[in-house]
XYZ file of C-alpha atoms in Angstrom:
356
model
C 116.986 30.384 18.919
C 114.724 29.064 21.246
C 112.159 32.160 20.067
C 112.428 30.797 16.602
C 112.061 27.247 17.313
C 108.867 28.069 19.211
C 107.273 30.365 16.031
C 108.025 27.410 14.120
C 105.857 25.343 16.002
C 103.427 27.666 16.233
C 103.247 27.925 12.522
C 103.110 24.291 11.598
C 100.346 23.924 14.221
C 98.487 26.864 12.098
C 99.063 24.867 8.917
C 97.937 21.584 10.063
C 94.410 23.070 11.643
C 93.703 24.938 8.091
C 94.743 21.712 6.289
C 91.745 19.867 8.765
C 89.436 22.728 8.272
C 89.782 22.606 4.630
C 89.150 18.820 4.822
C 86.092 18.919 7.141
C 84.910 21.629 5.163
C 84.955 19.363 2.028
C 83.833 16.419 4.349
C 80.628 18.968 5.134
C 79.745 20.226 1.400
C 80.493 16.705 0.099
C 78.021 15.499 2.740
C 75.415 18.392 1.854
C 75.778 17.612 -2.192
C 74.546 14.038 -1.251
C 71.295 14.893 0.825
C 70.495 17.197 -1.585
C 70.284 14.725 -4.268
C 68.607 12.577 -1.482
C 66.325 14.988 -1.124
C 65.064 15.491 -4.762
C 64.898 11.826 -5.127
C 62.940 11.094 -2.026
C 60.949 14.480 -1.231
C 57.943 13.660 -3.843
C 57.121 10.093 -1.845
C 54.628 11.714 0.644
C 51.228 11.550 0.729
C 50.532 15.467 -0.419
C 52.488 15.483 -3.362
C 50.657 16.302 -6.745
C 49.610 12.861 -7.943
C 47.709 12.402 -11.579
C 47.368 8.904 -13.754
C 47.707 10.749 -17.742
C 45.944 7.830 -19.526
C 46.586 9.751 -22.521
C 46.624 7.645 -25.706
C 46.024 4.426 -23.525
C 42.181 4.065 -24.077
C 41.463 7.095 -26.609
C 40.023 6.683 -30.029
C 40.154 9.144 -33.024
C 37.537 10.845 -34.484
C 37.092 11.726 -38.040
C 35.026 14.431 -39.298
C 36.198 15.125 -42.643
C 38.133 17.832 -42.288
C 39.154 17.594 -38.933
C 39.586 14.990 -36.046
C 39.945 15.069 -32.172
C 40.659 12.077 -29.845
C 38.364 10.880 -27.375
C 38.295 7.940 -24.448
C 37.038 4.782 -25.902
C 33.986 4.671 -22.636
C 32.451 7.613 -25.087
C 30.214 4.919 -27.354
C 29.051 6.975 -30.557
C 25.317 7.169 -31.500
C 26.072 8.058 -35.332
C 25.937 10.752 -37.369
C 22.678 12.663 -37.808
C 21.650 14.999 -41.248
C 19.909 18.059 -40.441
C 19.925 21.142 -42.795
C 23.164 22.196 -44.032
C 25.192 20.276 -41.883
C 25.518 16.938 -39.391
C 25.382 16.215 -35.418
C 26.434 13.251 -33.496
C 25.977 12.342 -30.183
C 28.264 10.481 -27.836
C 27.975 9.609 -24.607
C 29.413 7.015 -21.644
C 27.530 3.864 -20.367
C 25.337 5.380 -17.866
C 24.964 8.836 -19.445
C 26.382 10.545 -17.514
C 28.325 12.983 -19.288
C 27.721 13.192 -23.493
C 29.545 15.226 -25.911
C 28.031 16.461 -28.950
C 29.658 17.026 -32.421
C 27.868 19.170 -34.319
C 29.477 20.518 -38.159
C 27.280 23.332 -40.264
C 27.590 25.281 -43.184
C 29.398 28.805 -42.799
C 26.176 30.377 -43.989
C 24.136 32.738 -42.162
C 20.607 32.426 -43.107
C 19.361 36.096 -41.760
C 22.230 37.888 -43.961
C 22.278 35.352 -46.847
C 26.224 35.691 -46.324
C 28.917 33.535 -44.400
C 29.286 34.952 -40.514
C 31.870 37.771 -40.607
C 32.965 35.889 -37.417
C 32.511 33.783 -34.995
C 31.554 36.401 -32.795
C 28.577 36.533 -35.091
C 27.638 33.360 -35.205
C 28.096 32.847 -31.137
C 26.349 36.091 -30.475
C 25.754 36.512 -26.895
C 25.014 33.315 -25.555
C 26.827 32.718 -22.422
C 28.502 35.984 -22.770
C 30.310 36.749 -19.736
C 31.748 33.049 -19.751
C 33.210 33.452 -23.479
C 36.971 33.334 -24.377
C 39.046 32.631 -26.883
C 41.595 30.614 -27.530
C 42.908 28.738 -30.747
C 42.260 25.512 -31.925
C 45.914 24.329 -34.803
C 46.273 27.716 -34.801
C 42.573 29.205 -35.770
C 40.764 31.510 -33.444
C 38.005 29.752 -31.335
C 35.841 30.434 -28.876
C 35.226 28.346 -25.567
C 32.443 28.388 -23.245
C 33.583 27.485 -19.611
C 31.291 25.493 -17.588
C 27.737 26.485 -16.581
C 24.953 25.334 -15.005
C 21.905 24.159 -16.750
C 18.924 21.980 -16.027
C 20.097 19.884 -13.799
C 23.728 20.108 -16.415
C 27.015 21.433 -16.306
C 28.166 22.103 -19.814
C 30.156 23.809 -21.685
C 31.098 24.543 -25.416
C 33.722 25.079 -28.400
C 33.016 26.607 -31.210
C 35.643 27.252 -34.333
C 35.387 27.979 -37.597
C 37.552 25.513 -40.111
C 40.244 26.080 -42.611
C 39.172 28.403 -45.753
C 36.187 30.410 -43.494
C 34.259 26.570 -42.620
C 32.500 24.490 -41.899
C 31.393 25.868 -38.129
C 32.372 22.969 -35.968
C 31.116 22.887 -32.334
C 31.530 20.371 -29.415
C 29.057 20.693 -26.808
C 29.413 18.546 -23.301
C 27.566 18.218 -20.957
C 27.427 16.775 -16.795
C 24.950 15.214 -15.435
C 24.087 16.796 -11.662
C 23.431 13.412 -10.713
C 26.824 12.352 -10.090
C 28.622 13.867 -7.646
C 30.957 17.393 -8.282
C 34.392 15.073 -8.163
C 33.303 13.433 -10.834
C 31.556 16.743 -12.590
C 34.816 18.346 -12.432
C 36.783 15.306 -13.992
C 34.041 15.205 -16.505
C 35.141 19.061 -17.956
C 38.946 17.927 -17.605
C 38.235 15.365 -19.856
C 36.598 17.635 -22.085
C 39.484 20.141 -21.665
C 41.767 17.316 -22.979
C 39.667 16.506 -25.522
C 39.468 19.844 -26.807
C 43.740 20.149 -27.019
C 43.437 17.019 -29.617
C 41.235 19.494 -32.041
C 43.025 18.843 -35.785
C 42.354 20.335 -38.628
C 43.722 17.909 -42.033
C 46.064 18.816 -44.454
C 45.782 22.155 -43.316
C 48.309 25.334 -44.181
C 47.983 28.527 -42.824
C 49.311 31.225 -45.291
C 52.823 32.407 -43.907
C 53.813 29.936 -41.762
C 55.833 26.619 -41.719
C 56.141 23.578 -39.770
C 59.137 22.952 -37.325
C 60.198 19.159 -36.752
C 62.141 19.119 -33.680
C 64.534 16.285 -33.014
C 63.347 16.292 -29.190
C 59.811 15.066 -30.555
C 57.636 17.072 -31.224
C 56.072 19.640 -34.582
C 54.515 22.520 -34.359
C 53.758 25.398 -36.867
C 55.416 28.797 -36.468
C 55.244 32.102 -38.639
C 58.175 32.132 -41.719
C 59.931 35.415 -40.220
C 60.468 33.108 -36.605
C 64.029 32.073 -36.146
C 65.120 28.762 -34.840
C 68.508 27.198 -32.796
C 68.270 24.234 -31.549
C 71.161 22.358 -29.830
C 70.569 20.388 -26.150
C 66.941 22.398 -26.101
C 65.318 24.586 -29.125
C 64.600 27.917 -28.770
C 62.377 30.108 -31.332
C 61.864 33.322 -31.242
C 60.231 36.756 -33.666
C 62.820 39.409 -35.614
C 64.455 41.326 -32.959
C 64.195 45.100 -32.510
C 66.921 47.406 -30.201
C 65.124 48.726 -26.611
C 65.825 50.259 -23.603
C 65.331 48.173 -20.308
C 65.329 49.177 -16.768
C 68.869 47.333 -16.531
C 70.507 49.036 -19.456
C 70.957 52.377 -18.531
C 70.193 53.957 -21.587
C 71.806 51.251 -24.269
C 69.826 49.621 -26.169
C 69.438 45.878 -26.812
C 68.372 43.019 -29.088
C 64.270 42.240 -27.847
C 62.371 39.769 -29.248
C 58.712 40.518 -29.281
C 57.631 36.840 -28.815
C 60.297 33.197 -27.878
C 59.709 30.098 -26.785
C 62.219 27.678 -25.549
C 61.341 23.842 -25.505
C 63.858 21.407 -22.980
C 63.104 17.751 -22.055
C 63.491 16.598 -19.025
C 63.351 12.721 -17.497
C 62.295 11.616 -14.896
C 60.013 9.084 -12.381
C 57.286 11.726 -11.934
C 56.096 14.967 -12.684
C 56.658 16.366 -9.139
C 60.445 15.001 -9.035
C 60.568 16.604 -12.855
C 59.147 20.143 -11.792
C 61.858 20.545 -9.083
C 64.597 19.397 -11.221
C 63.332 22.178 -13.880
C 61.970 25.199 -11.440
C 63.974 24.454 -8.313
C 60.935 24.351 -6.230
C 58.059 21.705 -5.623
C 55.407 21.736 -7.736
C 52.617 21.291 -5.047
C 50.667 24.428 -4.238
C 53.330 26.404 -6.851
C 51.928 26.149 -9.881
C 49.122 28.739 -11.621
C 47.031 26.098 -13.199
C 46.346 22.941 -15.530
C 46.316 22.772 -19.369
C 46.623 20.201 -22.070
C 49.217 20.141 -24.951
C 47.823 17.654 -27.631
C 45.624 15.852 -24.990
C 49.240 15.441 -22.803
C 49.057 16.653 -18.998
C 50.165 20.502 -18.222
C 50.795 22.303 -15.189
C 51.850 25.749 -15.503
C 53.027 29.321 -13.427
C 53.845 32.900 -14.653
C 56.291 34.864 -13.620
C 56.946 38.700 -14.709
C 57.513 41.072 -11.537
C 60.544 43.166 -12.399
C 61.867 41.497 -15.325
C 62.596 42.557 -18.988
C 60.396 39.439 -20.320
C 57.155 38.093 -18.495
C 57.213 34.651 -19.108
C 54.801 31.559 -18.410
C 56.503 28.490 -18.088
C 54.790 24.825 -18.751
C 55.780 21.205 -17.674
C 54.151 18.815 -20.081
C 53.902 15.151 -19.295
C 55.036 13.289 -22.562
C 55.089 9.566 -20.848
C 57.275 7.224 -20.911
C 59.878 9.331 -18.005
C 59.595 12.329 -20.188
C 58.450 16.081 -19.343
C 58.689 19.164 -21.454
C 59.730 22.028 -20.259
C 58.102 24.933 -22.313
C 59.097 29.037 -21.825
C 57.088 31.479 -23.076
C 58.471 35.237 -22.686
C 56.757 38.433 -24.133
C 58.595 41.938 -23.221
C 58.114 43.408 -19.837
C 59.595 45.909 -19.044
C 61.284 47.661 -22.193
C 60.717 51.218 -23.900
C 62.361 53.728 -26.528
C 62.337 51.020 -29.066
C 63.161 51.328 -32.515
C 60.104 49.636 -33.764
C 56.936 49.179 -31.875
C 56.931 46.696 -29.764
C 53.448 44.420 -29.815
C 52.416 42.279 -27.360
C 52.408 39.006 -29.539
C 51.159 36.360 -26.334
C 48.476 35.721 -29.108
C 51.205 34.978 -31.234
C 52.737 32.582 -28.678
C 49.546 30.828 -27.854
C 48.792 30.619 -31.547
C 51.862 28.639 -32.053
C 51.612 26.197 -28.915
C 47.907 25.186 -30.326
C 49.516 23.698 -33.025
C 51.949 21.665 -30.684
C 51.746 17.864 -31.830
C 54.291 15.127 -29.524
C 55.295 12.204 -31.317
């Protein structure tokens, strides 16, 4: 009796420490939840955190060249447009100029062949070869010429052939060596977000459509791209069956290009990164873009995984970010149809990216 009366103690005694371990247990996550949140309100409030003023839209103008427009800061004063040959230059420049960007819109003609270029290859030939590459301006091919050094300049250059094979547009800016390389550097930014404002009008490239997304935003995207769209939209190209390296000889659904679009909100772009990449965003990031003259940071990511994928943050204003994914297939094989690598595709579509 007395044995039984003691293993009963014993075993309520075992109950009621589980029953406190359980509760300081909860007591100890409860407590972690909280400085976590803490943590990703507070963490982006020191003095090394990434730190930009977008003045996007605030002091910008348009310009309008006929068949195409760009926006530009208002401190740019224009010197009017000047005829010469087949075409039309303008000149404009800041108040102590400084730093002057150049419009410049010719004829597709090529006087040497008596034909249009076959390119713009052709028509850029090989000045300032090895710092050439292309991207695309709405969704045409262009080619940009990074910065280089000049006579006593830093310039550099777009050039892109319009809509229906023309005009040859071209915007040309240049940096004064005078002021200092701070203010050189934020001088090719600025051309950099002038540049992601390049519009062609009432333009309609044969084959593809525009997508109006209710998060707010259009872009254009080829007719055979499929779209869902519920709390974030996702598009993506037909599918085709592959192996990957984690299907052990099945086969699955691959996409050879998709993009995925989220919003996000919040105070800043640092305390937005971390709630969308789980990390900070200072020192973890590949580099800085523009989408439609709006703020970018951006990282890739592809070691070991079935897509590669670059993912963007854009800064929209106003509390908002936008989260973009782009994915091309990695590591797949044995497919059913040939599998292309359509990034071209993918940064095709994101030139024609225009926020509300």
């Amino acid at each position: 009796m007395q044995e039984n009366i003691f293993l009963l103690v014993i075993r309520r005694q075992l109950v009621l420490k589980k029953i406190i371990t359980i509760l300081l247990a909860s007591l100890v996550a409860g407590l972690l939840v909280s400085l976590y949140f803490f943590y990703l309100e507070n963490t982006f409030n020191d003095v090394g955190s990434v730190v930009f003023t977008n003045t996007y839209k605030q002091d910008w103008d348009t310009y309008e060249g006929g068949s195409f427009s760009f926006e530009y800061p208002t401190y740019f004063k224009r010197s009017g447009v000047q005829l010469v040959g087949s075409g039309s230059y303008e000149e404009l420049v800041n108040d102590d100029r400084s730093q002057a960007l150049t419009v410049e819109i010719r004829a597709n003609y090529n006087n040497a062949s008596g034909k249009v270029f076959s390119s713009l290859e052709e028509f850029v030939g090989n000045f300032q070869k090895e710092k050439q590459t292309k991207i695309f301006i709405d969704g045409y091919e262009a080619i940009r010429i990074l910065p280089y050094g000049g006579e006593g300049t830093d310039s550099s250059a777009l050039y892109v052939i319009g809509p229906g094979g023309g005009p040859i547009i071209t915007l040309d800016f240049s940096n004064n060596y005078d002021i200092d390389m701070a203010e050189a550097r934020n001088g090719n930014r600025i051309f950099n977000q002038i540049v992601s404002t390049l519009r062609f009008n009432n333009f309609s490239m044969a084959g593809w459509r525009t997508y109006k997304s209710r998060l707010g935003f259009e872009f254009q995207m080829p007719d055979d791209f499929a779209s869902n769209e519920g709390g974030n939209l996702e598009i993506y190209s037909p599918t085709t069956k592959c192996e990957t390296s984690y299907t052990e000889g099945e086969k699955e659904d691959i996409s050879e290009a998709k993009i995925s679009f989220t919003v996000h909100e919040g105070d800043d772009i640092n305390l937005a990164w971390l709630k969308a990449f789980g990390y900070q965003l200072e020192g973890n990031f590949d580099g800085e873009a523009f989408f439609d003259g709006h703020e970018t940071y951006y990282f890739y990511q592809g070691a070991e995984m079935v897509y590669g994928r670059t993912a963007y943050l854009v800064d929209l204003g106003e509390g908002k970010f936008l989260e973009i994914n782009k994915y091309s297939p990695n590591l797949v094989f044995n497919c059913d149809q040939s599998i292309d690598n359509l990034s071209a595709i993918d940064a095709q579509i994101l030139s024609t990216l225009r926020i509300d």
